[in-house]
Amino acid sequence: MSALHTLRLKYQPVLPKHIVDIDNVIVEDGPKTQSKVDQKELSELFKHTYGLPAAKLAAGRSEEIHRKMRCGFILSGGPAAGGHNVVAGLYDGLMKGNKENKLFGFKCGAGGILKNEYIEITSELIDKYRNMGGFDIVGSGRTKIETDEQFATAFKNISALELDALIVVGGDDSNTNCALLAEYFAAKNSKCVFVGVPKTIDGDLKNEYIEVSFGFDTACKTYSESIGNIERDAISSRKYWHFIKLMGRSASHIALEASLQAQPTYAIVSEEVEAKKMTVNQIANKLTDLVVKRSQDGLNFGVVLIPEGLLEFIPEVKVLIEQLNDLLAHKKEEYAKLTEFAQQKAFVIEHIPKEMGEVFSGLPDNIAKQLLLDRDPHGNVNVSAIETETFVSGIIKNELKRRGSKVPFTPVHHFFGYEGRCAFPTNFDATYCYALGYTSFILAAYKKTGQICCISGLKGPSTEWICGGVPLTVMMNMEQRNGSLKPVIQKALVELNGKPFKYYESKREAWALAEDYAFPGAVQYYGPAEVSDQPPKTLLLEQN
Amino acid sequence: MSALHTLRLKYQPVLPKHIVDIDNVIVEDGPKTQSKVDQKELSELFKHTYGLPAAKLAAGRSEEIHRKMRCGFILSGGPAAGGHNVVAGLYDGLMKGNKENKLFGFKCGAGGILKNEYIEITSELIDKYRNMGGFDIVGSGRTKIETDEQFATAFKNISALELDALIVVGGDDSNTNCALLAEYFAAKNSKCVFVGVPKTIDGDLKNEYIEVSFGFDTACKTYSESIGNIERDAISSRKYWHFIKLMGRSASHIALEASLQAQPTYAIVSEEVEAKKMTVNQIANKLTDLVVKRSQDGLNFGVVLIPEGLLEFIPEVKVLIEQLNDLLAHKKEEYAKLTEFAQQKAFVIEHIPKEMGEVFSGLPDNIAKQLLLDRDPHGNVNVSAIETETFVSGIIKNELKRRGSKVPFTPVHHFFGYEGRCAFPTNFDATYCYALGYTSFILAAYKKTGQICCISGLKGPSTEWICGGVPLTVMMNMEQRNGSLKPVIQKALVELNGKPFKYYESKREAWALAEDYAFPGAVQYYGPAEVSDQPPKTLLLEQN
């Protein structure tokens, strides 16, 4: 066990003062809630759980909090730092409520419910996981409960375990699943309630109720450390252009937060590319101009941040990908006979509209090859496997060549992903998660089913945070998924009119031409508050 | 400027107590020195600087330390954390010696000497770089002073600047260059002395005088943080095998230190592969056995560390690479006509000895392709561009296929390099470097030319460290370089009989089958000494 491991086990998160005394917390009904859109469809799908009041945690005494409970939980989807503290907060809340309470963790996400695989969380066990990164106390998984059979199995297993509550720790999909389970169990008059906890390092589970999802802070600070180190390498070596792909396929929150932390030469924000309908050529031109301009200033180096989902946000590439999926599905046999890339490329250009053929020819070869490979069972290309970082450096290289430019350009590529999901949670995430877990216990004790824990005031000290719950249906709309309309929680994209992006926009021209960078350094767990106890910069800008 | 940046500027390294009072330090001659081998050749090449006594720093008073000096320095080669503190220690020493002393930094390594590009280091300037990572105060470079013309230019520029000393901060090659400059200038009766400082994150500049090179600690701790995070991801997600390539082409010190820190599933140590004359098949078998065994235990995941130089340490691959270099040089035109990989492969197999053809066919396709690409101007393949991490996962995949095994095996690849070279130096590196810089001033004041700063006792508190100097020629031998015998400082390889490797060897079987890992976490600059003030684990084992 590392020295930091031993020490972090002893860290004690400070709870918001309005919930710390369990004998002075009651849950009151806030105003009734409504989804912003699709009210009719949602109220029909969630007959028993739609439109319920939000949960307000007020001062007061009630025996409800001391009722005897058997509680379960799952950790769902990609791990995020702080998950173990959600469990710790939940466990400690349960123990404060009633010493006879029980907590069970299903193994490896919702799959554990279906397989009826779980463990009991004891005091000895949870003490080994306090303030630890990862989801390994029970493991995580991506299974969703979707079919009638799966719902029936979940009902059977959860009922057999006599659970009074199940806490779902997950992102937008898992919390949608949480809402569906809440409705299903409510319709069957089960005593089991379902409470969600907002997790995702991507930061796209965010709205007027949720200031930030947990894990985002730790992930961004961990990536920003590496980005800052690479920036310092760039100004020391003075000869490399670093292209850094960051996790976040559906939104660019991580790239934006990391930019605010590390002030790179440039950060691509996918949402802006989409909104401005930028073409590959426009992106190539913009970045090539930058490479040339910096070279004129003697700066033959730079650091560019790239959200991994970029390609699907470039309108013409999105169309191209769809057309390639179609083409390769319909001309499968003909295409399969072509073994050389040159033949494949010619075949593609011949069979898609001319303007798309031009887009395709303009792509760097390695990216064009990747777009032709590996269809998934639905006939779609695996976009997440495409090396977006080499795409960006490749279009610059091509453009420099087209211009006949002799500017030195040596790209180096990086992908930061897995190393940010399971770090020891920052003090912010450790404290936030502990409060989320503790709140989930209170909501569960008060039978607030189909709600997600929401904590506001995160820019201030944790003692002043305000905890509560909001029905998940509030955040939903209806979307096409695999050919049918489904209720889903809307993903938050980077708002181009929001304060964080506006701030970046106001700075980026200066940063793009600057020689120097900002160096966030490694996450600090000790030392003065300004280095060890700060929320994400996007949150500070948004809440200011 | 980040909060940590602001705070680190104020960190004050504590000097060894025997050198802190400049008016109570004198340099005495230790015993005369000898190189271990090639004494005759070296003493002829270094007529004026071979066999000099080592420098011992003793208590005493002398005016020598207060003589007025003009000092220069270069930062050479890949950056390493702590370089700025070498400059700070040197600057502070110079100022303690004589307020009128001057310090000049040549830009971008030895190239700055040749181009006569330098800046003066002022108090305001150095205060911006205290405890900062990187080499950006003047930039780094890889130019070596080799030709007669270059030596003459260096002599002209350094003499024109009236330097009394030049401090060379670099690895083995740069320090060899330092020794050659010392000899050249001594032969010409120049007043300028040359003092080296041992830098390299790779850790291979190490011997009985140098306990560790600076930057190694910060780099290894930075990599170990990420490795630990990925390990935690592995046990949370339970479905990925992570293959992590680490910097260190000539030796495996980084992989070994990171293993001691993070206790991965397996770490390949190149020196062991070479010593045991392991074949590709043997490595594949060993690791595939491990994948299968872990799968039987329900552990379809793992974390494998790979030194980037591995391929050249596998004897049969080394021979293969030489033969490919030869073949492609001699049959260049014939080969150039082949456009498809299948043809190229067949051609190669036809033209190299049968057993080498088997080695070649056994390689994963992407590696075989990389071995056929991109000859450098000398006709050699660019080994450092080969993706050693996909080589290792590829031979496992091939072996699983050969065995007909259905074991789940999903590899994920990483390369940790640049992000470890320029982090804020750990307290250990910050303090070590400050003491090195300060020592370099003392040696220079006493005209100890051709020496390298050596500090011993690094496992203890910095107040007790013992500083001194040793003639660089002591560490040299004669080696073939580009077709002629050259004096070079011997690189330290991982000693298979040394305590660090023996310790790893005693643990690795248990670690290989374990479910759990060690999680070092981010570098801490504050908090209790056990998390913020530790030297590398290999050093502790070696010095114990």
Coordinates of C-alpha atoms in Angstrom, one line a residue, chain A residues 38-534:
Chain A
D38 CA -42.5 16.0 -24.1
Q39 CA -44.6 16.3 -21.0
K40 CA -47.4 14.2 -22.4
E41 CA -45.3 11.2 -23.5
L42 CA -43.2 11.3 -20.3
S43 CA -46.2 11.5 -18.1
E44 CA -47.7 8.4 -19.8
L45 CA -44.5 6.5 -19.6
F46 CA -43.9 7.4 -16.0
K47 CA -47.5 7.2 -14.7
H48 CA -46.5 6.7 -11.0
T49 CA -43.4 8.9 -10.9
Y50 CA -43.8 11.8 -13.3
G51 CA -44.5 15.3 -12.0
L52 CA -43.7 14.5 -8.4
P53 CA -42.4 17.3 -6.2
A54 CA -38.7 17.9 -5.8
A55 CA -37.2 16.9 -2.4
K56 CA -36.2 19.7 -0.1
L57 CA -34.0 18.9 2.9
A58 CA -35.2 21.1 5.8
A59 CA -34.5 21.3 9.5
G60 CA -36.8 19.2 11.7
R61 CA -37.2 15.9 13.5
S62 CA -38.9 12.7 12.3
E63 CA -38.7 9.0 13.0
E64 CA -38.7 8.3 9.2
I65 CA -35.0 8.7 9.1
H66 CA -34.6 5.9 11.6
R67 CA -36.7 3.3 9.9
K68 CA -35.0 0.0 9.4
M69 CA -33.8 -0.3 5.8
R70 CA -32.1 -2.8 3.5
C71 CA -30.4 -0.8 0.8
G72 CA -28.6 -1.8 -2.4
F73 CA -26.5 0.0 -4.8
I74 CA -24.8 -0.3 -8.2
L75 CA -21.8 1.5 -9.7
S76 CA -22.6 1.8 -13.4
G77 CA -20.6 2.7 -16.6
G78 CA -17.1 4.0 -16.8
P79 CA -15.5 4.6 -13.4
A80 CA -15.2 8.1 -12.0
A81 CA -13.2 9.2 -9.0
G82 CA -15.3 9.4 -5.8
G83 CA -17.6 6.5 -6.4
H84 CA -16.3 4.8 -3.2
N85 CA -17.1 7.9 -1.2
V86 CA -20.7 7.8 -2.5
V87 CA -20.9 4.3 -1.0
A88 CA -19.1 5.6 2.2
G89 CA -21.6 8.5 2.6
L90 CA -24.5 6.1 2.0
Y91 CA -23.1 3.6 4.5
D92 CA -22.5 6.2 7.2
G93 CA -25.9 7.7 6.7
L94 CA -27.5 4.2 7.0
M95 CA -25.6 3.5 10.2
K96 CA -26.6 6.9 11.7
G97 CA -30.2 6.1 10.7
N98 CA -30.3 2.7 12.3
K99 CA -27.5 0.4 13.4
E100 CA -29.4 -2.6 12.0
N101 CA -29.6 -1.2 8.5
K102 CA -27.9 -3.2 5.8
L103 CA -26.1 -2.2 2.6
F104 CA -25.6 -4.5 -0.4
G105 CA -23.5 -3.8 -3.4
F106 CA -24.4 -5.5 -6.7
K107 CA -21.4 -6.7 -8.6
C108 CA -20.3 -5.1 -11.9
G109 CA -23.2 -2.7 -12.4
A110 CA -26.8 -3.6 -13.3
G111 CA -25.5 -7.0 -14.5
G112 CA -25.1 -7.9 -10.9
I113 CA -28.8 -7.3 -10.3
L114 CA -29.7 -9.7 -13.1
K115 CA -27.2 -12.3 -12.0
N116 CA -28.2 -11.7 -8.4
E117 CA -24.5 -11.2 -7.5
Y118 CA -23.9 -8.9 -4.5
I119 CA -21.9 -8.5 -1.4
E120 CA -22.8 -7.0 1.9
I121 CA -20.9 -3.8 2.7
T122 CA -19.5 -4.0 6.2
S123 CA -17.7 -1.3 8.3
E124 CA -14.4 -3.1 7.8
L125 CA -14.9 -3.3 4.1
I126 CA -15.9 0.3 3.5
D127 CA -13.0 1.6 5.7
K128 CA -10.7 0.1 3.0
Y129 CA -12.2 2.2 0.3
R130 CA -12.7 5.7 1.9
N131 CA -11.3 8.4 -0.4
M132 CA -10.0 5.8 -2.8
G133 CA -10.4 6.1 -6.6
G134 CA -12.1 3.5 -8.8
F135 CA -15.2 1.4 -8.6
D136 CA -13.5 -1.8 -7.5
I137 CA -15.4 -2.3 -4.2
V138 CA -17.9 -4.1 -6.3
G139 CA -16.7 -3.4 -9.9
S140 CA -18.6 -1.6 -12.6
G141 CA -20.5 -2.6 -15.7
R142 CA -22.4 -1.2 -18.7
T143 CA -25.4 -3.6 -18.7
K144 CA -28.8 -1.7 -18.8
I145 CA -32.0 -3.2 -17.7
E146 CA -34.1 -2.9 -20.9
T147 CA -36.1 -6.0 -21.9
D148 CA -39.3 -7.1 -20.1
E149 CA -37.5 -10.2 -19.0
Q150 CA -34.7 -8.2 -17.5
F151 CA -37.1 -6.0 -15.6
A152 CA -38.9 -9.1 -14.3
T153 CA -35.6 -10.6 -13.2
A154 CA -34.5 -7.4 -11.5
F155 CA -37.9 -7.3 -9.7
K156 CA -37.5 -10.9 -8.6
N157 CA -34.0 -10.5 -7.3
I158 CA -34.5 -7.1 -5.6
S159 CA -37.7 -8.3 -4.0
A160 CA -36.1 -11.5 -2.8
L161 CA -33.4 -9.4 -1.2
E162 CA -36.1 -7.4 0.4
L163 CA -34.5 -4.1 -0.6
D164 CA -36.1 -0.9 0.6
A165 CA -33.9 1.2 -1.8
L166 CA -31.5 0.9 -4.6
I167 CA -29.0 3.7 -5.3
V168 CA -27.9 3.9 -8.9
V169 CA -24.6 5.6 -9.3
G170 CA -24.2 6.4 -13.0
G171 CA -24.3 8.8 -16.0
D172 CA -27.3 9.9 -18.0
D173 CA -28.1 6.4 -19.4
S174 CA -27.8 4.8 -16.0
N175 CA -30.0 7.4 -14.4
T176 CA -32.6 7.0 -17.2
N177 CA -32.5 3.4 -16.3
C178 CA -32.9 4.3 -12.6
A179 CA -36.1 6.3 -13.5
L180 CA -37.5 3.4 -15.5
L181 CA -36.8 1.0 -12.6
A182 CA -38.5 3.4 -10.2
E183 CA -41.6 3.5 -12.4
Y184 CA -41.6 -0.3 -12.9
F185 CA -41.4 -1.0 -9.2
A186 CA -43.8 1.7 -8.2
A187 CA -46.3 0.3 -10.7
K188 CA -46.0 -3.1 -8.9
N189 CA -46.4 -1.5 -5.5
S190 CA -42.9 -2.6 -4.5
K191 CA -41.5 -1.0 -1.4
C192 CA -38.2 -0.5 -3.1
V193 CA -37.4 3.0 -4.1
F194 CA -34.7 4.1 -6.6
V195 CA -32.4 7.1 -6.1
G196 CA -29.8 8.3 -8.7
V197 CA -26.4 9.8 -8.1
P198 CA -24.9 12.0 -11.0
K199 CA -21.6 10.5 -12.1
T200 CA -19.5 11.0 -15.2
I201 CA -16.0 12.3 -15.9
D202 CA -17.3 13.7 -19.2
G203 CA -19.3 16.4 -17.3
D204 CA -22.3 16.1 -19.6
L205 CA -24.8 15.2 -16.9
K206 CA -25.4 18.8 -15.9
N207 CA -28.4 21.1 -15.8
E208 CA -30.1 23.7 -13.7
Y209 CA -30.3 21.1 -10.8
I210 CA -26.9 19.4 -11.2
E211 CA -24.0 21.8 -11.0
V212 CA -21.5 19.1 -12.0
S213 CA -21.3 15.4 -12.1
F214 CA -18.8 13.7 -9.8
G215 CA -15.4 12.5 -11.2
F216 CA -15.2 15.5 -13.6
D217 CA -13.0 17.5 -11.3
T218 CA -10.5 14.7 -10.6
A219 CA -10.4 13.7 -14.3
C220 CA -9.8 17.2 -15.5
K221 CA -7.2 18.0 -12.9
T222 CA -5.4 14.8 -13.7
Y223 CA -5.4 15.5 -17.4
S224 CA -4.5 19.1 -16.8
E225 CA -1.4 18.0 -14.9
S226 CA -0.2 16.0 -17.8
I227 CA -1.1 18.7 -20.3
G228 CA 0.8 21.3 -18.3
N229 CA 3.8 19.0 -18.1
I230 CA 3.7 18.5 -21.8
E231 CA 3.4 22.3 -22.3
R232 CA 6.5 22.8 -20.2
D233 CA 8.2 20.1 -22.3
A234 CA 7.2 22.0 -25.5
I235 CA 8.7 25.3 -24.4
S236 CA 11.8 23.5 -23.2
S237 CA 12.4 21.4 -26.3
R238 CA 10.9 24.0 -28.7
K239 CA 10.4 21.6 -31.6
Y240 CA 7.2 19.5 -31.1
W241 CA 3.5 20.2 -31.8
H242 CA 1.6 18.0 -29.3
F243 CA -1.9 16.8 -30.2
I244 CA -3.7 15.6 -27.2
K245 CA -7.0 13.7 -27.5
L246 CA -9.1 13.9 -24.4
M247 CA -12.0 11.7 -23.3
G248 CA -15.5 13.1 -23.9
R249 CA -17.2 11.7 -27.0
S250 CA -20.5 13.5 -26.7
A251 CA -19.4 16.9 -25.4
S252 CA -16.2 19.0 -25.0
H253 CA -16.5 19.9 -21.3
I254 CA -13.2 18.1 -20.4
A255 CA -11.3 19.9 -23.2
L256 CA -12.8 23.2 -22.1
E257 CA -12.0 22.7 -18.4
A258 CA -8.5 21.5 -19.2
S259 CA -8.0 24.6 -21.4
L260 CA -9.0 26.9 -18.6
Q261 CA -6.5 25.1 -16.3
A262 CA -3.6 24.7 -18.7
Q263 CA -4.1 27.5 -21.3
P264 CA -2.9 25.5 -24.3
T265 CA -2.1 26.9 -27.7
Y266 CA -5.5 25.8 -28.9
A267 CA -8.4 23.7 -27.8
I268 CA -11.0 22.5 -30.3
V269 CA -14.5 22.7 -28.9
S270 CA -16.7 20.2 -30.9
E271 CA -19.9 22.2 -30.2
E272 CA -18.4 25.3 -31.8
V273 CA -17.3 23.3 -34.9
E274 CA -20.8 22.0 -35.2
A275 CA -22.5 25.3 -34.6
K276 CA -20.4 27.1 -37.1
K277 CA -20.7 24.2 -39.6
M278 CA -17.0 24.1 -40.0
T279 CA -15.5 22.0 -42.8
V280 CA -12.4 19.9 -42.6
N281 CA -10.7 22.5 -44.8
Q282 CA -11.7 25.3 -42.5
I283 CA -10.3 23.6 -39.5
A284 CA -7.1 22.7 -41.4
N285 CA -6.7 26.3 -42.5
K286 CA -7.3 27.8 -39.1
L287 CA -4.7 25.5 -37.4
T288 CA -2.2 25.7 -40.3
D289 CA -2.4 29.5 -40.1
L290 CA -1.6 29.2 -36.4
V291 CA 1.4 26.9 -37.1
V292 CA 2.8 29.3 -39.7
K293 CA 2.2 32.4 -37.5
R294 CA 3.9 30.8 -34.5
S295 CA 6.8 29.7 -36.7
Q296 CA 7.3 33.3 -37.8
D297 CA 7.5 34.2 -34.1
G298 CA 10.2 31.5 -33.7
L299 CA 7.7 29.2 -31.9
N300 CA 7.8 25.9 -33.8
F301 CA 5.9 24.2 -31.1
G302 CA 2.4 24.1 -29.6
V303 CA -0.1 22.1 -27.6
V304 CA -3.6 21.4 -29.1
L305 CA -6.4 19.8 -27.2
I306 CA -8.9 17.7 -29.1
P307 CA -12.2 16.2 -27.8
E308 CA -12.3 12.5 -28.9
G309 CA -15.8 13.0 -30.5
L310 CA -14.7 15.7 -32.8
L311 CA -15.2 13.9 -36.1
E312 CA -18.9 13.4 -35.6
F313 CA -19.3 17.1 -34.9
I314 CA -17.9 18.2 -38.3
P315 CA -21.1 18.3 -40.3
E316 CA -19.6 17.1 -43.6
V317 CA -17.7 14.3 -41.9
K318 CA -20.9 13.2 -40.1
V319 CA -22.6 12.9 -43.5
L320 CA -19.6 11.2 -45.0
I321 CA -19.6 8.6 -42.2
E322 CA -23.3 7.9 -42.8
Q323 CA -22.8 7.5 -46.5
L324 CA -19.8 5.2 -46.0
N325 CA -21.9 3.1 -43.6
D326 CA -24.6 2.9 -46.2
L327 CA -22.3 2.2 -49.1
L328 CA -20.3 -0.5 -47.4
A329 CA -23.6 -2.2 -46.2
H330 CA -25.1 -2.2 -49.7
K331 CA -22.0 -3.0 -51.8
K332 CA -20.5 -5.3 -49.2
E333 CA -19.5 -8.1 -51.6
E334 CA -18.2 -5.9 -54.3
Y335 CA -16.2 -3.9 -51.8
A336 CA -14.8 -7.0 -50.1
K337 CA -12.9 -8.0 -53.3
L338 CA -10.8 -4.9 -53.0
T339 CA -7.6 -5.5 -51.1
E340 CA -5.6 -2.4 -51.6
F341 CA -6.4 0.9 -50.1
A342 CA -6.0 2.7 -53.4
Q343 CA -8.7 0.5 -55.0
Q344 CA -10.9 0.9 -52.0
K345 CA -10.5 4.7 -52.0
A346 CA -11.3 4.9 -55.8
F347 CA -14.4 2.6 -55.3
V348 CA -15.7 4.9 -52.5
I349 CA -15.1 8.1 -54.4
E350 CA -16.9 6.6 -57.4
H351 CA -20.0 5.6 -55.4
I352 CA -20.6 8.6 -53.1
P353 CA -21.7 12.1 -54.1
K354 CA -19.0 14.3 -55.6
E355 CA -18.7 16.7 -52.7
M356 CA -18.5 13.9 -50.2
G357 CA -15.8 12.3 -52.4
E358 CA -13.8 15.5 -52.0
V359 CA -14.2 15.4 -48.3
F360 CA -13.0 11.8 -48.3
S361 CA -10.0 12.5 -50.5
G362 CA -9.0 15.4 -48.3
L363 CA -8.7 13.2 -45.2
P364 CA -5.3 12.0 -44.1
D365 CA -4.8 8.5 -45.4
N366 CA -4.7 6.8 -42.0
I367 CA -8.0 8.4 -41.1
A368 CA -9.6 7.4 -44.5
K369 CA -8.4 3.9 -43.8
Q370 CA -9.9 3.9 -40.3
L371 CA -13.2 5.1 -41.7
L372 CA -13.3 2.0 -44.0
L373 CA -12.5 -0.5 -41.4
D374 CA -14.3 -2.5 -38.7
R375 CA -18.0 -2.1 -39.0
D376 CA -19.9 -2.9 -35.8
P377 CA -22.8 -5.4 -36.0
H378 CA -25.1 -2.5 -37.0
G379 CA -22.9 -1.6 -39.9
N380 CA -21.5 1.5 -38.3
V381 CA -17.9 2.5 -38.2
N382 CA -16.4 2.5 -34.7
V383 CA -15.8 6.2 -34.4
S384 CA -14.3 6.0 -30.9
A385 CA -11.4 3.9 -32.3
I386 CA -10.5 6.6 -34.8
E387 CA -7.4 8.5 -33.9
T388 CA -8.8 12.0 -33.8
E389 CA -5.4 13.3 -32.7
T390 CA -3.7 12.1 -35.9
F391 CA -6.6 13.4 -37.9
V392 CA -6.0 16.9 -36.7
S393 CA -2.2 16.8 -37.2
G394 CA -2.7 15.0 -40.5
I395 CA -4.9 17.8 -42.0
I396 CA -2.4 20.4 -40.9
K397 CA 0.4 18.4 -42.5
N398 CA -1.6 18.1 -45.7
E399 CA -2.4 21.8 -45.7
L400 CA 1.3 22.7 -45.2
K401 CA 2.2 20.5 -48.1
R402 CA -0.5 22.0 -50.3
R403 CA 0.8 25.5 -49.5
G404 CA 4.3 24.4 -50.2
S405 CA 5.2 25.6 -46.8
K406 CA 8.6 24.6 -45.3
V407 CA 7.6 25.5 -41.8
P408 CA 9.0 22.9 -39.3
F409 CA 6.1 20.8 -38.1
T410 CA 6.8 17.7 -35.9
P411 CA 3.6 16.4 -34.4
V412 CA 3.5 14.2 -31.2
H413 CA 0.3 12.4 -30.3
H414 CA -1.3 11.6 -26.9
F415 CA -4.5 10.2 -25.6
F416 CA -5.5 10.9 -22.0
G417 CA -8.4 8.8 -20.9
Y418 CA -8.1 5.9 -18.5
E419 CA -5.5 7.6 -16.3
G420 CA -8.1 10.2 -15.2
R421 CA -11.0 8.0 -14.3
C422 CA -9.6 6.3 -11.2
A423 CA -7.2 8.7 -9.5
F424 CA -7.6 9.3 -5.8
P425 CA -10.5 11.7 -5.8
T426 CA -9.6 15.4 -5.3
N427 CA -10.7 16.8 -2.0
F428 CA -13.6 18.4 -3.9
D429 CA -14.8 15.1 -5.4
A430 CA -14.2 13.2 -2.2
T431 CA -16.3 15.6 -0.2
Y432 CA -18.9 16.1 -2.9
C433 CA -19.3 12.3 -3.3
Y434 CA -19.5 11.7 0.4
A435 CA -22.3 14.3 0.6
L436 CA -24.1 12.8 -2.4
G437 CA -24.0 9.3 -0.8
Y438 CA -25.3 10.7 2.5
T439 CA -28.0 12.6 0.6
S440 CA -29.0 9.5 -1.3
F441 CA -29.6 7.8 2.1
I442 CA -31.9 10.6 3.3
L443 CA -33.9 10.6 0.0
A444 CA -34.2 6.8 0.2
A445 CA -35.3 6.9 3.9
Y446 CA -38.1 9.3 2.8
K447 CA -39.0 7.0 -0.1
K448 CA -38.3 9.6 -2.7
T449 CA -38.2 7.3 -5.7
G450 CA -37.1 8.2 -9.2
Q451 CA -35.1 11.2 -7.9
I452 CA -31.5 12.1 -8.3
C453 CA -29.4 13.7 -5.6
C454 CA -28.6 17.3 -6.3
I455 CA -26.2 19.5 -4.4
S456 CA -25.9 23.2 -5.0
G457 CA -23.6 26.0 -3.9
L458 CA -20.6 23.9 -4.8
K459 CA -18.4 26.9 -5.4
G460 CA -18.5 27.6 -1.6
P461 CA -17.3 25.6 1.4
S462 CA -18.9 22.2 1.8
T463 CA -20.5 23.2 5.1
E464 CA -22.7 25.6 3.1
W465 CA -23.7 23.3 0.3
I466 CA -27.5 22.6 -0.1
C467 CA -28.5 19.1 -0.7
G468 CA -31.8 17.8 -2.1
G469 CA -33.4 15.7 -4.8
V470 CA -35.1 16.2 -8.1
P471 CA -37.3 13.8 -10.1
L472 CA -35.3 12.4 -13.0
T473 CA -38.2 12.8 -15.3
V474 CA -37.7 16.6 -15.1
M475 CA -34.4 16.2 -17.0
M476 CA -35.8 14.0 -19.7
N477 CA -37.0 14.3 -23.3
M478 CA -37.9 11.7 -26.0
E479 CA -35.2 10.8 -28.4
Q480 CA -34.8 8.3 -31.3
R481 CA -32.7 5.4 -30.1
N482 CA -32.2 2.3 -32.2
G483 CA -35.2 3.1 -34.3
S484 CA -37.7 3.9 -31.6
L485 CA -38.6 6.9 -29.3
K486 CA -37.1 6.5 -25.9
P487 CA -37.2 8.7 -22.8
V488 CA -33.6 9.9 -22.1
I489 CA -31.9 12.5 -19.9
Q490 CA -30.6 15.2 -22.1
K491 CA -26.8 15.4 -22.3
A492 CA -25.4 18.8 -21.6
L493 CA -23.3 20.1 -24.4
V494 CA -20.8 23.0 -24.0
E495 CA -23.0 26.1 -24.2
L496 CA -21.4 28.6 -26.6
N497 CA -23.1 31.4 -24.9
G498 CA -22.2 30.1 -21.4
K499 CA -19.6 31.9 -19.3
P500 CA -16.9 29.2 -19.5
F501 CA -16.8 29.1 -23.3
K502 CA -17.1 32.9 -23.5
Y503 CA -14.2 33.2 -21.1
Y504 CA -12.1 30.8 -23.2
E505 CA -13.1 32.6 -26.4
S506 CA -11.9 35.9 -24.9
K507 CA -8.5 34.5 -24.1
R508 CA -7.8 32.0 -26.9
E509 CA -6.3 34.4 -29.4
A510 CA -3.7 35.6 -26.8
W511 CA -3.1 32.0 -25.7
A512 CA -2.7 30.8 -29.3
L513 CA 0.2 33.1 -29.9
A514 CA 1.7 33.0 -26.5
E515 CA 5.1 31.4 -25.8
D516 CA 4.1 30.5 -22.3
Y517 CA 1.4 28.3 -20.7
A518 CA -0.2 27.6 -17.4
F519 CA 1.1 24.6 -15.4
P520 CA -1.5 23.2 -13.1
G521 CA 0.8 20.5 -11.6
A522 CA -0.2 17.3 -9.9
V523 CA -3.4 17.1 -7.8
Q524 CA -2.6 18.2 -4.3
Y525 CA -4.5 16.7 -1.3
Y526 CA -2.6 18.7 1.3
G527 CA -1.3 22.2 1.6
P528 CA -3.1 25.5 1.4
A529 CA -6.7 25.5 0.2
E530 CA -5.9 27.3 -3.0
V531 CA -4.0 24.2 -4.3
S532 CA -5.9 21.5 -2.6
D533 CA -9.6 22.5 -2.3
Q534 CA -10.8 24.1 -5.5

